[in-house]
């Protein structure tokens, strides 16, 4: 196995600004993914929670022969396993909707907008968590 890794620091702000289907995203992906194309990778792991939202653009750049692996589902399954070991998973099928509360250090409204973009729905209560400055 030969591993090729490439940092893609502009992918995160592109996703957070909603620029996933724009020519700018395509231009950035073309530039970042050139080393992957030159290395003729056959599999590309989307190793960040933001990257699946660029999957169409990445697919366009890399072509149909490159398998894209979305890391989100395995990470979510591992989180569920760990939370289960800690007794923090709500029992399935109890009829009650889970309660979600989010605490953010950024603006709550911004988090609500991003969560709708990522999850395709509104999230529960969002509050600002004041973190003392050190």
Coordinates of N, CA and C in Angstrom, one line a residue:
X1 N 0.8 -1.2 0.0 CA 0.0 0.0 0.0 C 0.9 1.2 0.0
X2 N 0.6 2.1 -0.9 CA 1.3 3.4 -0.9 C 0.3 4.5 -0.5
X3 N 0.6 5.3 0.5 CA -0.3 6.3 1.0 C 0.2 7.7 0.5
X4 N -0.7 8.5 0.0 CA -0.4 9.8 -0.4 C -1.4 10.7 0.3
X5 N -0.9 11.7 1.0 CA -1.8 12.6 1.8 C -1.5 14.0 1.4
X6 N -2.6 14.8 1.3 CA -2.5 16.2 0.9 C -3.4 17.0 1.8
X7 N -2.8 18.1 2.4 CA -3.7 19.0 3.2 C -4.6 19.8 2.3
X8 N -5.8 20.0 2.7 CA -6.7 20.8 1.9 C -7.4 21.9 2.9
X9 N -6.6 22.8 3.4 CA -7.1 23.8 4.4 C -8.3 24.7 3.9
X10 N -8.4 24.9 2.7 CA -9.5 25.8 2.2 C -10.8 25.0 2.1
X11 N -10.8 23.7 2.1 CA -12.1 23.0 2.0 C -13.0 23.3 3.1
X12 N -12.5 23.4 4.3 CA -13.4 23.7 5.5 C -14.1 25.1 5.3
X13 N -13.4 26.2 5.1 CA -14.2 27.4 4.9 C -15.1 27.4 3.7
X14 N -14.7 26.7 2.6 CA -15.6 26.6 1.5 C -17.0 26.0 1.9
X15 N -16.9 24.9 2.6 CA -18.1 24.2 3.1 C -18.9 25.1 4.0
X16 N -18.2 25.7 5.0 CA -18.9 26.5 6.0 C -19.5 27.8 5.4
X17 N -19.0 28.3 4.3 CA -19.6 29.4 3.6 C -20.6 29.0 2.5
X18 N -20.8 27.7 2.4 CA -21.8 27.2 1.4 C -21.4 27.2 0.0
X19 N -20.1 27.2 -0.2 CA -19.5 27.3 -1.6 C -19.2 25.9 -2.1
X20 N -20.0 24.9 -2.0 CA -19.7 23.6 -2.3 C -20.0 23.2 -3.8
X21 N -20.9 23.9 -4.4 CA -21.2 23.7 -5.8 C -20.8 24.8 -6.7
X22 N -19.8 25.5 -6.4 CA -19.4 26.7 -7.1 C -18.1 26.4 -7.8
X23 N -17.8 27.3 -8.8 CA -16.6 27.2 -9.6 C -15.4 27.4 -8.7
X24 N -15.5 28.2 -7.6 CA -14.4 28.3 -6.7 C -14.0 27.0 -6.0
X25 N -15.0 26.3 -5.6 CA -14.7 25.0 -5.0 C -14.0 24.0 -6.0
X26 N -14.4 24.1 -7.2 CA -13.8 23.2 -8.2 C -12.4 23.7 -8.5
X27 N -12.1 25.0 -8.5 CA -10.7 25.4 -8.7 C -9.8 25.0 -7.6
X28 N -10.3 25.2 -6.4 CA -9.5 24.8 -5.2 C -9.3 23.3 -5.2
X29 N -10.3 22.5 -5.5 CA -10.1 21.1 -5.5 C -9.1 20.6 -6.6
X30 N -9.2 21.2 -7.8 CA -8.3 20.9 -8.9 C -6.8 21.1 -8.4
X31 N -6.6 22.3 -7.7 CA -5.3 22.6 -7.2 C -4.8 21.6 -6.2
X32 N -5.6 21.4 -5.1 CA -5.2 20.5 -4.0 C -5.1 19.1 -4.4
X33 N -5.9 18.6 -5.3 CA -5.9 17.2 -5.6 C -5.0 16.8 -6.8
X34 N -4.2 17.7 -7.3 CA -3.3 17.4 -8.4 C -2.3 16.3 -7.9
X35 N -1.7 16.4 -6.7 CA -0.7 15.4 -6.3 C -1.4 14.0 -6.2
X36 N -2.7 13.9 -5.9 CA -3.4 12.6 -5.8 C -3.6 12.1 -7.2
X37 N -3.9 13.0 -8.2 CA -4.0 12.5 -9.6 C -2.7 12.1 -10.1
X38 N -1.6 12.8 -9.8 CA -0.3 12.4 -10.3 C 0.1 11.1 -9.7
X39 N -0.3 10.8 -8.5 CA 0.1 9.6 -7.8 C -0.8 8.4 -8.3
X40 N -1.8 8.8 -9.1 CA -2.8 7.8 -9.6 C -3.4 6.9 -8.5
X41 N -3.9 7.6 -7.5 CA -4.6 6.9 -6.3 C -5.8 6.2 -6.9
X42 N -6.1 5.1 -6.2 CA -7.4 4.4 -6.6 C -8.5 4.6 -5.5
X43 N -8.0 5.1 -4.4 CA -9.0 5.3 -3.3 C -8.6 6.6 -2.6
X44 N -9.6 7.3 -2.2 CA -9.4 8.6 -1.5 C -10.3 8.6 -0.3
X45 N -9.7 8.8 0.8 CA -10.5 8.9 2.1 C -10.8 10.3 2.4
X46 N -12.1 10.6 2.6 CA -12.5 11.9 3.0 C -12.4 12.0 4.5
X47 N -11.2 12.5 4.9 CA -10.8 12.4 6.3 C -11.2 13.6 7.2
X48 N -12.2 14.3 6.8 CA -12.7 15.4 7.6 C -14.2 15.5 7.5
X49 N -14.9 15.9 8.6 CA -16.3 16.0 8.6 C -16.9 16.9 7.5
X50 N -16.1 17.8 7.1 CA -16.6 18.8 6.1 C -16.5 18.2 4.6
X51 N -15.6 17.3 4.4 CA -15.3 16.9 3.0 C -16.4 16.2 2.3
X52 N -17.3 15.4 3.0 CA -18.4 14.8 2.3 C -19.3 15.8 1.6
X53 N -19.4 17.0 2.1 CA -20.2 18.0 1.4 C -19.6 18.5 0.1
X54 N -18.3 18.1 -0.1 CA -17.6 18.4 -1.4 C -17.4 17.2 -2.2
X55 N -18.1 16.1 -1.9 CA -18.0 14.8 -2.6 C -18.2 15.0 -4.1
X56 N -19.2 15.7 -4.5 CA -19.5 15.9 -5.9 C -18.3 16.6 -6.6
X57 N -17.8 17.6 -6.0 CA -16.7 18.3 -6.6 C -15.4 17.4 -6.7
X58 N -15.2 16.7 -5.6 CA -14.0 15.8 -5.5 C -14.1 14.7 -6.6
X59 N -15.3 14.2 -6.7 CA -15.6 13.1 -7.7 C -15.3 13.7 -9.1
X60 N -15.8 14.9 -9.4 CA -15.6 15.6 -10.7 C -14.1 15.7 -11.0
X61 N -13.3 16.1 -10.0 CA -11.8 16.2 -10.2 C -11.1 14.9 -10.3
X62 N -11.5 14.0 -9.5 CA -10.7 12.7 -9.4 C -11.2 11.7 -10.5
X63 N -12.5 11.8 -10.9 CA -13.0 10.9 -11.9 C -13.7 9.7 -11.3
X64 N -14.4 8.9 -12.1 CA -15.2 7.8 -11.6 C -14.4 6.6 -11.1
X65 N -13.2 6.5 -11.5 CA -12.4 5.3 -11.2 C -11.8 5.3 -9.8
X66 N -11.8 6.5 -9.2 CA -11.3 6.6 -7.8 C -12.4 6.4 -6.8
X67 N -12.2 5.5 -5.9 CA -13.2 5.2 -4.9 C -13.1 6.2 -3.8
X68 N -14.2 6.8 -3.4 CA -14.3 7.8 -2.3 C -14.8 7.1 -1.1
X69 N -14.0 7.2 0.0 CA -14.4 6.6 1.3 C -14.8 7.8 2.2
X70 N -16.1 7.8 2.6 CA -16.6 8.8 3.6 C -16.3 8.3 5.0
X71 N -15.5 9.0 5.8 CA -15.2 8.6 7.1 C -16.3 8.9 8.1
X72 N -17.3 9.6 7.8 CA -18.3 10.1 8.7 C -19.0 8.9 9.4
X73 N -19.5 7.9 8.6 CA -20.2 6.8 9.2 C -19.4 6.0 10.2
X74 N -18.2 5.6 9.8 CA -17.4 4.8 10.8 C -17.1 5.6 12.0
X75 N -16.9 6.9 11.9 CA -16.6 7.8 13.1 C -17.9 7.8 14.0
X76 N -19.0 8.0 13.4 CA -20.3 8.0 14.1 C -20.5 6.6 14.8
X77 N -20.2 5.5 14.1 CA -20.4 4.2 14.8 C -19.5 4.0 15.9
X78 N -18.2 4.5 15.8 CA -17.3 4.4 16.9 C -17.7 5.3 18.1
X79 N -18.2 6.5 17.8 CA -18.7 7.4 18.9 C -19.9 6.7 19.6
X80 N -20.8 6.0 18.8 CA -21.9 5.3 19.5 C -21.4 4.2 20.4
X81 N -20.4 3.5 19.9 CA -19.8 2.4 20.7 C -19.2 2.9 22.0
X82 N -18.5 4.0 21.9 CA -17.8 4.6 23.1 C -18.9 5.1 24.1
X83 N -19.9 5.8 23.5 CA -20.9 6.4 24.4 C -21.7 5.2 25.0
X84 N -21.9 4.1 24.3 CA -22.6 3.0 24.8 C -21.9 2.4 26.0
X85 N -20.5 2.3 25.8 CA -19.7 1.7 26.9 C -19.8 2.6 28.2
X86 N -20.1 3.9 27.9 CA -20.2 4.8 29.0 C -21.6 5.0 29.6
X87 N -22.5 4.2 29.0 CA -23.9 4.3 29.4 C -24.6 5.6 29.0
X88 N -24.2 6.2 27.9 CA -24.7 7.5 27.5 C -25.6 7.4 26.2
X89 N -26.0 6.2 25.8 CA -26.8 6.1 24.6 C -28.2 5.9 25.0
X90 N -29.1 6.7 24.5 CA -30.6 6.5 24.8 C -31.1 5.2 24.3
X91 N -31.9 4.5 25.0 CA -32.5 3.3 24.5 C -33.3 3.5 23.2
X92 N -33.2 2.6 22.2 CA -33.9 2.7 21.0 C -35.3 2.4 21.2
X93 N -36.2 3.0 20.5 CA -37.6 2.6 20.4 C -38.4 3.0 21.7
X94 N -37.9 3.9 22.5 CA -38.7 4.2 23.7 C -39.8 5.2 23.5
X95 N -39.9 5.7 22.2 CA -40.9 6.6 21.8 C -40.6 8.1 22.1
X96 N -39.7 8.3 22.9 CA -39.4 9.7 23.2 C -38.3 10.3 22.2
X97 N -38.5 11.5 21.8 CA -37.6 12.1 20.9 C -36.3 12.5 21.7
X98 N -35.1 12.3 21.2 CA -34.0 12.7 22.0 C -33.9 14.2 22.1
X99 N -33.4 14.6 23.3 CA -33.2 16.0 23.5 C -31.8 16.4 23.2
X100 N -31.6 17.4 22.3 CA -30.3 17.9 21.9 C -30.1 19.3 22.4
X101 N -29.0 19.5 23.1 CA -28.6 20.9 23.5 C -27.2 21.1 23.0
X102 N -26.9 22.2 22.3 CA -25.6 22.5 21.8 C -25.1 23.7 22.5
X103 N -23.8 23.7 22.9 CA -23.1 24.8 23.4 C -21.9 25.1 22.5
X104 N -21.9 26.4 22.1 CA -20.9 26.7 21.1 C -20.1 28.0 21.6
X105 N -18.9 28.1 21.2 CA -18.1 29.3 21.5 C -18.2 30.4 20.4
X106 N -18.8 30.0 19.3 CA -19.0 30.9 18.2 C -20.5 31.4 18.4
X107 N -21.0 32.1 17.4 CA -22.3 32.6 17.4 C -23.3 31.5 17.3
X108 N -24.3 31.4 18.2 CA -25.3 30.3 18.0 C -26.0 30.3 16.7
X109 N -26.4 31.5 16.2 CA -27.1 31.6 14.9 C -26.2 31.0 13.8
X110 N -24.9 31.2 13.8 CA -24.0 30.7 12.8 C -24.0 29.1 12.9
X111 N -24.0 28.6 14.1 CA -24.0 27.2 14.3 C -25.3 26.6 13.7
X112 N -26.4 27.3 14.0 CA -27.7 26.8 13.5 C -27.7 26.7 12.0
X113 N -27.2 27.7 11.3 CA -27.1 27.8 9.8 C -26.2 26.6 9.3
X114 N -25.1 26.4 10.0 CA -24.2 25.3 9.5 C -24.8 24.0 9.8
X115 N -25.5 23.8 10.9 CA -26.1 22.5 11.2 C -27.2 22.2 10.2
X116 N -27.9 23.2 9.8 CA -28.9 22.9 8.7 C -28.2 22.4 7.4
X117 N -27.1 23.1 7.1 CA -26.4 22.7 5.9 C -25.8 21.3 6.0
X118 N -25.3 20.9 7.2 CA -24.7 19.6 7.4 C -25.7 18.5 7.5
X119 N -26.7 18.8 8.3 CA -27.7 17.8 8.7 C -29.0 17.8 7.9
X120 N -29.2 18.9 7.2 CA -30.4 19.0 6.4 C -31.7 19.3 7.3
X121 N -31.5 19.7 8.5 CA -32.6 19.9 9.4 C -32.2 20.9 10.5
X122 N -33.2 21.4 11.2 CA -32.9 22.2 12.4 C -32.4 21.4 13.5
X123 N -31.5 21.9 14.3 CA -31.1 21.2 15.5 C -31.8 21.8 16.7
X124 N -31.6 21.1 17.9 CA -32.2 21.6 19.1 C -31.6 22.9 19.6
X125 N -31.8 23.1 20.9 CA -31.4 24.3 21.5 C -29.9 24.6 21.3
X126 N -29.5 25.8 21.0 CA -28.1 26.2 20.8 C -27.9 27.5 21.7
X127 N -26.9 27.3 22.5 CA -26.5 28.4 23.4 C -25.0 28.7 23.3
X128 N -24.7 30.0 23.6 CA -23.3 30.4 23.6 C -22.7 30.0 25.0
X129 N -21.5 29.3 24.9 CA -20.8 28.9 26.1 C -19.7 29.9 26.3
X130 N -19.8 30.7 27.3 CA -18.7 31.6 27.6 C -17.5 30.9 28.2
X131 N -16.4 31.1 27.5 CA -15.1 30.5 27.9 C -14.3 31.5 28.5
X132 N -13.8 31.4 29.7 CA -13.0 32.4 30.3 C -11.7 32.6 29.6
X133 N -11.2 33.8 29.4 CA -10.0 34.1 28.7 C -8.8 33.9 29.7
X134 N -7.8 33.2 29.2 CA -6.6 33.0 30.1 C -5.5 33.8 29.6

